[in-house]
Amino acid sequence: MENGVEKKSGINFKIVLITLLFLAAIGAGAYFGYNKFLKGSSKSPNVVAQNNSSSVQTQQTSSQGNSSSSSYLQQVVAKYTFDLGDFTVNLADEGGKNYLKISAYLGYDDKKLNEELTDKKPMIRDAVIDILRTKKVSDINPKYMDNIKMQIIQKINPMLENGRLNNVYFDDILTQ
């Protein structure tokens, strides 16, 4: 009889151990999934900046600096790029004497998105201009560029039906 009791307690110990390992694996997966996918898609600061074009709100959003979006954009390398061309816009500084000249490319992974981007290029360029015109000279520096890129992605992605953008690349940046 004692052997029967020892076998049963050994089986119970294995079940408890397997259950704990399973729960630990689920917890680790949930933690990784949250940090990788959900934490970077927090839209509240960027949506405020998009919906309210006042320069005060935009400056506050830019000065917060979204470190999770920054790390996301630095990790993502798109398969394909789409050339939006050059943009020359007046910046939102006092007096309106400062301007920005920039070349932009959209990054994406789905090849079928190229045709849609070509068809919607005027609307996309208008969306990018809307975002860039709300910036000040102080916003155009490496510290805030990833925030600007995320704003562009979040404004353009709802326009697209055949895929999603995953990055924005700037080739030339000139402010004066």
mmCIF file with all atom_site columns, C-alpha atoms in Angstrom:
data_model
loop_
_atom_site.group_PDB
_atom_site.id
_atom_site.type_symbol
_atom_site.label_atom_id
_atom_site.label_alt_id
_atom_site.label_comp_id
_atom_site.label_asym_id
_atom_site.label_entity_id
_atom_site.label_seq_id
_atom_site.pdbx_PDB_ins_code
_atom_site.Cartn_x
_atom_site.Cartn_y
_atom_site.Cartn_z
_atom_site.occupancy
_atom_site.B_iso_or_equiv
_atom_site.pdbx_formal_charge
_atom_site.auth_seq_id
_atom_site.auth_comp_id
_atom_site.auth_asym_id
_atom_site.auth_atom_id
_atom_site.pdbx_PDB_model_num
ATOM 1   C CA . MET A 1 1   ? 0.000  0.000  0.000   1.00 0.00 ? 1   MET A CA 1
ATOM 2   C CA . GLU A 1 2   ? 2.789  2.433  0.791   1.00 0.00 ? 2   GLU A CA 1
ATOM 3   C CA . ASN A 1 3   ? 4.042  2.212  -2.806  1.00 0.00 ? 3   ASN A CA 1
ATOM 4   C CA . GLY A 1 4   ? 0.579  3.173  -4.055  1.00 0.00 ? 4   GLY A CA 1
ATOM 5   C CA . VAL A 1 5   ? 0.540  6.265  -1.831  1.00 0.00 ? 5   VAL A CA 1
ATOM 6   C CA . GLU A 1 6   ? 4.037  7.298  -2.936  1.00 0.00 ? 6   GLU A CA 1
ATOM 7   C CA . LYS A 1 7   ? 3.126  6.918  -6.617  1.00 0.00 ? 7   LYS A CA 1
ATOM 8   C CA . LYS A 1 8   ? 0.000  9.023  -6.162  1.00 0.00 ? 8   LYS A CA 1
ATOM 9   C CA . SER A 1 9   ? 1.843  11.810 -4.317  1.00 0.00 ? 9   SER A CA 1
ATOM 10  C CA . GLY A 1 10  ? 4.613  11.743 -6.976  1.00 0.00 ? 10  GLY A CA 1
ATOM 11  C CA . ILE A 1 11  ? 2.009  12.148 -9.722  1.00 0.00 ? 11  ILE A CA 1
ATOM 12  C CA . ASN A 1 12  ? 0.335  15.027 -7.819  1.00 0.00 ? 12  ASN A CA 1
ATOM 13  C CA . PHE A 1 13  ? 3.728  16.746 -7.433  1.00 0.00 ? 13  PHE A CA 1
ATOM 14  C CA . LYS A 1 14  ? 4.342  16.461 -11.202 1.00 0.00 ? 14  LYS A CA 1
ATOM 15  C CA . ILE A 1 15  ? 0.902  17.875 -11.991 1.00 0.00 ? 15  ILE A CA 1
ATOM 16  C CA . VAL A 1 16  ? 1.444  20.811 -9.633  1.00 0.00 ? 16  VAL A CA 1
ATOM 17  C CA . LEU A 1 17  ? 4.908  21.437 -11.098 1.00 0.00 ? 17  LEU A CA 1
ATOM 18  C CA . ILE A 1 18  ? 3.654  21.305 -14.704 1.00 0.00 ? 18  ILE A CA 1
ATOM 19  C CA . THR A 1 19  ? 0.754  23.618 -13.829 1.00 0.00 ? 19  THR A CA 1
ATOM 20  C CA . LEU A 1 20  ? 3.104  26.161 -12.249 1.00 0.00 ? 20  LEU A CA 1
ATOM 21  C CA . LEU A 1 21  ? 5.435  26.064 -15.261 1.00 0.00 ? 21  LEU A CA 1
ATOM 22  C CA . PHE A 1 22  ? 2.457  26.484 -17.582 1.00 0.00 ? 22  PHE A CA 1
ATOM 23  C CA . LEU A 1 23  ? 1.188  29.504 -15.625 1.00 0.00 ? 23  LEU A CA 1
ATOM 24  C CA . ALA A 1 24  ? 4.687  31.028 -15.576 1.00 0.00 ? 24  ALA A CA 1
ATOM 25  C CA . ALA A 1 25  ? 4.930  30.605 -19.364 1.00 0.00 ? 25  ALA A CA 1
ATOM 26  C CA . ILE A 1 26  ? 1.532  32.283 -19.853 1.00 0.00 ? 26  ILE A CA 1
ATOM 27  C CA . GLY A 1 27  ? 2.550  35.143 -17.555 1.00 0.00 ? 27  GLY A CA 1
ATOM 28  C CA . ALA A 1 28  ? 5.827  35.654 -19.408 1.00 0.00 ? 28  ALA A CA 1
ATOM 29  C CA . GLY A 1 29  ? 3.999  35.598 -22.752 1.00 0.00 ? 29  GLY A CA 1
ATOM 30  C CA . ALA A 1 30  ? 1.440  38.123 -21.554 1.00 0.00 ? 30  ALA A CA 1
ATOM 31  C CA . TYR A 1 31  ? 4.179  40.423 -20.230 1.00 0.00 ? 31  TYR A CA 1
ATOM 32  C CA . PHE A 1 32  ? 6.144  40.193 -23.499 1.00 0.00 ? 32  PHE A CA 1
ATOM 33  C CA . GLY A 1 33  ? 3.021  40.703 -25.603 1.00 0.00 ? 33  GLY A CA 1
ATOM 34  C CA . TYR A 1 34  ? 1.969  43.770 -23.632 1.00 0.00 ? 34  TYR A CA 1
ATOM 35  C CA . ASN A 1 35  ? 5.416  45.390 -23.800 1.00 0.00 ? 35  ASN A CA 1
ATOM 36  C CA . LYS A 1 36  ? 5.970  44.574 -27.462 1.00 0.00 ? 36  LYS A CA 1
ATOM 37  C CA . PHE A 1 37  ? 2.568  45.289 -28.987 1.00 0.00 ? 37  PHE A CA 1
ATOM 38  C CA . LEU A 1 38  ? 0.143  47.102 -26.714 1.00 0.00 ? 38  LEU A CA 1
ATOM 39  C CA . LYS A 1 39  ? 2.387  49.473 -24.799 1.00 0.00 ? 39  LYS A CA 1
ATOM 40  C CA . GLY A 1 40  ? 3.707  51.048 -28.032 1.00 0.00 ? 40  GLY A CA 1
ATOM 41  C CA . SER A 1 41  ? 0.210  51.576 -29.453 1.00 0.00 ? 41  SER A CA 1
ATOM 42  C CA . SER A 1 42  ? -0.986 53.873 -26.678 1.00 0.00 ? 42  SER A CA 1
ATOM 43  C CA . LYS A 1 43  ? -2.613 56.620 -28.701 1.00 0.00 ? 43  LYS A CA 1
ATOM 44  C CA . SER A 1 44  ? -3.735 59.108 -26.088 1.00 0.00 ? 44  SER A CA 1
ATOM 45  C CA . PRO A 1 45  ? -0.872 61.660 -26.310 1.00 0.00 ? 45  PRO A CA 1
ATOM 46  C CA . ASN A 1 46  ? -0.601 61.489 -30.102 1.00 0.00 ? 46  ASN A CA 1
ATOM 47  C CA . VAL A 1 47  ? -4.349 61.562 -30.731 1.00 0.00 ? 47  VAL A CA 1
ATOM 48  C CA . VAL A 1 48  ? -4.625 64.748 -28.669 1.00 0.00 ? 48  VAL A CA 1
ATOM 49  C CA . ALA A 1 49  ? -1.952 66.337 -30.841 1.00 0.00 ? 49  ALA A CA 1
ATOM 50  C CA . GLN A 1 50  ? -3.714 65.245 -34.050 1.00 0.00 ? 50  GLN A CA 1
ATOM 51  C CA . ASN A 1 51  ? -7.211 66.298 -33.040 1.00 0.00 ? 51  ASN A CA 1
ATOM 52  C CA . ASN A 1 52  ? -6.266 69.658 -31.571 1.00 0.00 ? 52  ASN A CA 1
ATOM 53  C CA . SER A 1 53  ? -4.004 71.676 -33.839 1.00 0.00 ? 53  SER A CA 1
ATOM 54  C CA . SER A 1 54  ? -3.091 74.276 -31.245 1.00 0.00 ? 54  SER A CA 1
ATOM 55  C CA . SER A 1 55  ? 0.644  74.676 -31.022 1.00 0.00 ? 55  SER A CA 1
ATOM 56  C CA . VAL A 1 56  ? 0.596  74.552 -27.210 1.00 0.00 ? 56  VAL A CA 1
ATOM 57  C CA . GLN A 1 57  ? -0.903 71.044 -27.162 1.00 0.00 ? 57  GLN A CA 1
ATOM 58  C CA . THR A 1 58  ? 1.447  69.886 -29.893 1.00 0.00 ? 58  THR A CA 1
ATOM 59  C CA . GLN A 1 59  ? 4.473  71.223 -28.056 1.00 0.00 ? 59  GLN A CA 1
ATOM 60  C CA . GLN A 1 60  ? 3.412  69.427 -24.866 1.00 0.00 ? 60  GLN A CA 1
ATOM 61  C CA . THR A 1 61  ? 2.989  66.160 -26.740 1.00 0.00 ? 61  THR A CA 1
ATOM 62  C CA . SER A 1 62  ? 6.354  66.560 -28.434 1.00 0.00 ? 62  SER A CA 1
ATOM 63  C CA . SER A 1 63  ? 8.143  67.430 -25.234 1.00 0.00 ? 63  SER A CA 1
ATOM 64  C CA . GLN A 1 64  ? 6.830  64.287 -23.527 1.00 0.00 ? 64  GLN A CA 1
ATOM 65  C CA . GLY A 1 65  ? 8.734  62.109 -25.997 1.00 0.00 ? 65  GLY A CA 1
ATOM 66  C CA . ASN A 1 66  ? 7.282  58.647 -26.479 1.00 0.00 ? 66  ASN A CA 1
ATOM 67  C CA . SER A 1 67  ? 10.156 56.294 -25.681 1.00 0.00 ? 67  SER A CA 1
ATOM 68  C CA . SER A 1 68  ? 8.183  53.157 -26.512 1.00 0.00 ? 68  SER A CA 1
ATOM 69  C CA . SER A 1 69  ? 7.399  54.431 -30.027 1.00 0.00 ? 69  SER A CA 1
ATOM 70  C CA . SER A 1 70  ? 10.982 55.501 -30.437 1.00 0.00 ? 70  SER A CA 1
ATOM 71  C CA . SER A 1 71  ? 12.317 52.066 -29.631 1.00 0.00 ? 71  SER A CA 1
ATOM 72  C CA . TYR A 1 72  ? 9.671  50.485 -31.871 1.00 0.00 ? 72  TYR A CA 1
ATOM 73  C CA . LEU A 1 73  ? 10.579 52.581 -34.910 1.00 0.00 ? 73  LEU A CA 1
ATOM 74  C CA . GLN A 1 74  ? 14.277 51.958 -34.447 1.00 0.00 ? 74  GLN A CA 1
ATOM 75  C CA . GLN A 1 75  ? 13.671 48.197 -34.488 1.00 0.00 ? 75  GLN A CA 1
ATOM 76  C CA . VAL A 1 76  ? 11.358 48.063 -37.520 1.00 0.00 ? 76  VAL A CA 1
ATOM 77  C CA . VAL A 1 77  ? 12.926 47.883 -40.959 1.00 0.00 ? 77  VAL A CA 1
ATOM 78  C CA . ALA A 1 78  ? 10.388 47.957 -43.765 1.00 0.00 ? 78  ALA A CA 1
ATOM 79  C CA . LYS A 1 79  ? 10.625 45.689 -46.812 1.00 0.00 ? 79  LYS A CA 1
ATOM 80  C CA . TYR A 1 80  ? 9.405  48.379 -49.188 1.00 0.00 ? 80  TYR A CA 1
ATOM 81  C CA . THR A 1 81  ? 9.470  52.170 -49.230 1.00 0.00 ? 81  THR A CA 1
ATOM 82  C CA . PHE A 1 82  ? 7.287  54.695 -51.000 1.00 0.00 ? 82  PHE A CA 1
ATOM 83  C CA . ASP A 1 83  ? 8.739  58.091 -51.933 1.00 0.00 ? 83  ASP A CA 1
ATOM 84  C CA . LEU A 1 84  ? 6.490  60.977 -50.921 1.00 0.00 ? 84  LEU A CA 1
ATOM 85  C CA . GLY A 1 85  ? 8.889  63.523 -52.338 1.00 0.00 ? 85  GLY A CA 1
ATOM 86  C CA . ASP A 1 86  ? 10.027 66.796 -50.807 1.00 0.00 ? 86  ASP A CA 1
ATOM 87  C CA . PHE A 1 87  ? 7.987  68.919 -48.424 1.00 0.00 ? 87  PHE A CA 1
ATOM 88  C CA . THR A 1 88  ? 8.549  72.596 -47.771 1.00 0.00 ? 88  THR A CA 1
ATOM 89  C CA . VAL A 1 89  ? 6.313  73.988 -45.038 1.00 0.00 ? 89  VAL A CA 1
ATOM 90  C CA . ASN A 1 90  ? 6.189  77.001 -42.764 1.00 0.00 ? 90  ASN A CA 1
ATOM 91  C CA . LEU A 1 91  ? 6.677  76.085 -39.129 1.00 0.00 ? 91  LEU A CA 1
ATOM 92  C CA . ALA A 1 92  ? 4.388  77.178 -36.288 1.00 0.00 ? 92  ALA A CA 1
ATOM 93  C CA . ASP A 1 93  ? 6.925  79.525 -34.705 1.00 0.00 ? 93  ASP A CA 1
ATOM 94  C CA . GLU A 1 94  ? 6.049  83.142 -33.901 1.00 0.00 ? 94  GLU A CA 1
ATOM 95  C CA . GLY A 1 95  ? 6.293  85.410 -36.911 1.00 0.00 ? 95  GLY A CA 1
ATOM 96  C CA . GLY A 1 96  ? 6.123  82.594 -39.474 1.00 0.00 ? 96  GLY A CA 1
ATOM 97  C CA . LYS A 1 97  ? 9.672  83.166 -40.678 1.00 0.00 ? 97  LYS A CA 1
ATOM 98  C CA . ASN A 1 98  ? 10.919 79.615 -40.120 1.00 0.00 ? 98  ASN A CA 1
ATOM 99  C CA . TYR A 1 99  ? 10.397 76.812 -42.581 1.00 0.00 ? 99  TYR A CA 1
ATOM 100 C CA . LEU A 1 100 ? 11.149 73.123 -42.897 1.00 0.00 ? 100 LEU A CA 1
ATOM 101 C CA . LYS A 1 101 ? 12.286 71.297 -45.996 1.00 0.00 ? 101 LYS A CA 1
ATOM 102 C CA . ILE A 1 102 ? 12.196 67.518 -45.689 1.00 0.00 ? 102 ILE A CA 1
ATOM 103 C CA . SER A 1 103 ? 12.140 64.401 -47.903 1.00 0.00 ? 103 SER A CA 1
ATOM 104 C CA . ALA A 1 104 ? 9.927  61.590 -46.637 1.00 0.00 ? 104 ALA A CA 1
ATOM 105 C CA . TYR A 1 105 ? 9.516  57.903 -47.411 1.00 0.00 ? 105 TYR A CA 1
ATOM 106 C CA . LEU A 1 106 ? 6.836  55.571 -46.068 1.00 0.00 ? 106 LEU A CA 1
ATOM 107 C CA . GLY A 1 107 ? 7.879  52.083 -44.973 1.00 0.00 ? 107 GLY A CA 1
ATOM 108 C CA . TYR A 1 108 ? 5.631  49.027 -45.320 1.00 0.00 ? 108 TYR A CA 1
ATOM 109 C CA . ASP A 1 109 ? 5.839  45.243 -45.753 1.00 0.00 ? 109 ASP A CA 1
ATOM 110 C CA . ASP A 1 110 ? 2.875  44.379 -47.997 1.00 0.00 ? 110 ASP A CA 1
ATOM 111 C CA . LYS A 1 111 ? 3.712  44.801 -51.700 1.00 0.00 ? 111 LYS A CA 1
ATOM 112 C CA . LYS A 1 112 ? 0.065  45.314 -52.702 1.00 0.00 ? 112 LYS A CA 1
ATOM 113 C CA . LEU A 1 113 ? 0.052  48.554 -50.681 1.00 0.00 ? 113 LEU A CA 1
ATOM 114 C CA . ASN A 1 114 ? 2.241  50.277 -53.303 1.00 0.00 ? 114 ASN A CA 1
ATOM 115 C CA . GLU A 1 115 ? -0.628 50.787 -55.756 1.00 0.00 ? 115 GLU A CA 1
ATOM 116 C CA . GLU A 1 116 ? -2.905 52.185 -53.049 1.00 0.00 ? 116 GLU A CA 1
ATOM 117 C CA . LEU A 1 117 ? -0.177 54.575 -51.875 1.00 0.00 ? 117 LEU A CA 1
ATOM 118 C CA . THR A 1 118 ? 0.280  55.784 -55.458 1.00 0.00 ? 118 THR A CA 1
ATOM 119 C CA . ASP A 1 119 ? -3.468 56.379 -55.844 1.00 0.00 ? 119 ASP A CA 1
ATOM 120 C CA . LYS A 1 120 ? -3.774 58.187 -52.497 1.00 0.00 ? 120 LYS A CA 1
ATOM 121 C CA . LYS A 1 121 ? -0.516 60.143 -52.684 1.00 0.00 ? 121 LYS A CA 1
ATOM 122 C CA . PRO A 1 122 ? -2.197 63.595 -52.704 1.00 0.00 ? 122 PRO A CA 1
ATOM 123 C CA . MET A 1 123 ? -4.238 62.767 -49.572 1.00 0.00 ? 123 MET A CA 1
ATOM 124 C CA . ILE A 1 124 ? -1.190 61.300 -47.848 1.00 0.00 ? 124 ILE A CA 1
ATOM 125 C CA . ARG A 1 125 ? 0.969  64.318 -48.681 1.00 0.00 ? 125 ARG A CA 1
ATOM 126 C CA . ASP A 1 126 ? -1.772 66.594 -47.314 1.00 0.00 ? 126 ASP A CA 1
ATOM 127 C CA . ALA A 1 127 ? -1.852 64.605 -44.044 1.00 0.00 ? 127 ALA A CA 1
ATOM 128 C CA . VAL A 1 128 ? 1.934  64.873 -43.678 1.00 0.00 ? 128 VAL A CA 1
ATOM 129 C CA . ILE A 1 129 ? 1.830  68.614 -44.388 1.00 0.00 ? 129 ILE A CA 1
ATOM 130 C CA . ASP A 1 130 ? -0.879 69.045 -41.730 1.00 0.00 ? 130 ASP A CA 1
ATOM 131 C CA . ILE A 1 131 ? 1.368  67.395 -39.148 1.00 0.00 ? 131 ILE A CA 1
ATOM 132 C CA . LEU A 1 132 ? 4.582  69.188 -40.140 1.00 0.00 ? 132 LEU A CA 1
ATOM 133 C CA . ARG A 1 133 ? 2.945  72.646 -40.134 1.00 0.00 ? 133 ARG A CA 1
ATOM 134 C CA . THR A 1 134 ? 2.099  72.297 -36.422 1.00 0.00 ? 134 THR A CA 1
ATOM 135 C CA . LYS A 1 135 ? 5.761  71.844 -35.445 1.00 0.00 ? 135 LYS A CA 1
ATOM 136 C CA . LYS A 1 136 ? 8.188  74.464 -34.235 1.00 0.00 ? 136 LYS A CA 1
ATOM 137 C CA . VAL A 1 137 ? 11.915 74.653 -34.954 1.00 0.00 ? 137 VAL A CA 1
ATOM 138 C CA . SER A 1 138 ? 12.587 73.221 -31.493 1.00 0.00 ? 138 SER A CA 1
ATOM 139 C CA . ASP A 1 139 ? 10.484 70.137 -32.383 1.00 0.00 ? 139 ASP A CA 1
ATOM 140 C CA . ILE A 1 140 ? 12.699 69.321 -35.370 1.00 0.00 ? 140 ILE A CA 1
ATOM 141 C CA . ASN A 1 141 ? 15.553 67.568 -33.608 1.00 0.00 ? 141 ASN A CA 1
ATOM 142 C CA . PRO A 1 142 ? 16.533 63.913 -33.159 1.00 0.00 ? 142 PRO A CA 1
ATOM 143 C CA . LYS A 1 143 ? 14.872 63.737 -29.749 1.00 0.00 ? 143 LYS A CA 1
ATOM 144 C CA . TYR A 1 144 ? 11.367 64.321 -31.186 1.00 0.00 ? 144 TYR A CA 1
ATOM 145 C CA . MET A 1 145 ? 11.633 62.899 -34.724 1.00 0.00 ? 145 MET A CA 1
ATOM 146 C CA . ASP A 1 146 ? 10.286 59.467 -33.746 1.00 0.00 ? 146 ASP A CA 1
ATOM 147 C CA . ASN A 1 147 ? 7.247  61.159 -32.230 1.00 0.00 ? 147 ASN A CA 1
ATOM 148 C CA . ILE A 1 148 ? 6.624  62.989 -35.504 1.00 0.00 ? 148 ILE A CA 1
ATOM 149 C CA . LYS A 1 149 ? 7.000  59.714 -37.407 1.00 0.00 ? 149 LYS A CA 1
ATOM 150 C CA . MET A 1 150 ? 4.454  58.006 -35.146 1.00 0.00 ? 150 MET A CA 1
ATOM 151 C CA . GLN A 1 151 ? 2.000  60.876 -35.685 1.00 0.00 ? 151 GLN A CA 1
ATOM 152 C CA . ILE A 1 152 ? 2.375  60.460 -39.446 1.00 0.00 ? 152 ILE A CA 1
ATOM 153 C CA . ILE A 1 153 ? 1.838  56.681 -39.260 1.00 0.00 ? 153 ILE A CA 1
ATOM 154 C CA . GLN A 1 154 ? -1.226 57.094 -37.033 1.00 0.00 ? 154 GLN A CA 1
ATOM 155 C CA . LYS A 1 155 ? -2.746 59.688 -39.355 1.00 0.00 ? 155 LYS A CA 1
ATOM 156 C CA . ILE A 1 156 ? -2.144 57.758 -42.596 1.00 0.00 ? 156 ILE A CA 1
ATOM 157 C CA . ASN A 1 157 ? -2.934 54.160 -41.537 1.00 0.00 ? 157 ASN A CA 1
ATOM 158 C CA . PRO A 1 158 ? -6.705 54.774 -41.189 1.00 0.00 ? 158 PRO A CA 1
ATOM 159 C CA . MET A 1 159 ? -6.739 55.912 -44.845 1.00 0.00 ? 159 MET A CA 1
ATOM 160 C CA . LEU A 1 160 ? -5.288 52.600 -46.061 1.00 0.00 ? 160 LEU A CA 1
ATOM 161 C CA . GLU A 1 161 ? -7.255 49.467 -46.940 1.00 0.00 ? 161 GLU A CA 1
ATOM 162 C CA . ASN A 1 162 ? -4.617 47.068 -48.326 1.00 0.00 ? 162 ASN A CA 1
ATOM 163 C CA . GLY A 1 163 ? -2.045 47.165 -45.546 1.00 0.00 ? 163 GLY A CA 1
ATOM 164 C CA . ARG A 1 164 ? -0.400 49.261 -42.880 1.00 0.00 ? 164 ARG A CA 1
ATOM 165 C CA . LEU A 1 165 ? 2.654  51.484 -42.652 1.00 0.00 ? 165 LEU A CA 1
ATOM 166 C CA . ASN A 1 166 ? 5.274  50.403 -40.146 1.00 0.00 ? 166 ASN A CA 1
ATOM 167 C CA . ASN A 1 167 ? 7.817  53.216 -40.424 1.00 0.00 ? 167 ASN A CA 1
ATOM 168 C CA . VAL A 1 168 ? 8.560  56.639 -41.858 1.00 0.00 ? 168 VAL A CA 1
ATOM 169 C CA . TYR A 1 169 ? 12.010 57.580 -43.089 1.00 0.00 ? 169 TYR A CA 1
ATOM 170 C CA . PHE A 1 170 ? 13.346 61.113 -43.543 1.00 0.00 ? 170 PHE A CA 1
ATOM 171 C CA . ASP A 1 171 ? 16.134 61.622 -46.064 1.00 0.00 ? 171 ASP A CA 1
ATOM 172 C CA . ASP A 1 172 ? 16.927 65.326 -45.947 1.00 0.00 ? 172 ASP A CA 1
ATOM 173 C CA . ILE A 1 173 ? 15.953 67.690 -43.154 1.00 0.00 ? 173 ILE A CA 1
ATOM 174 C CA . LEU A 1 174 ? 16.580 71.422 -43.386 1.00 0.00 ? 174 LEU A CA 1
ATOM 175 C CA . THR A 1 175 ? 15.179 74.090 -41.088 1.00 0.00 ? 175 THR A CA 1
ATOM 176 C CA . GLN A 1 176 ? 15.692 77.803 -41.378 1.00 0.00 ? 176 GLN A CA 1
#
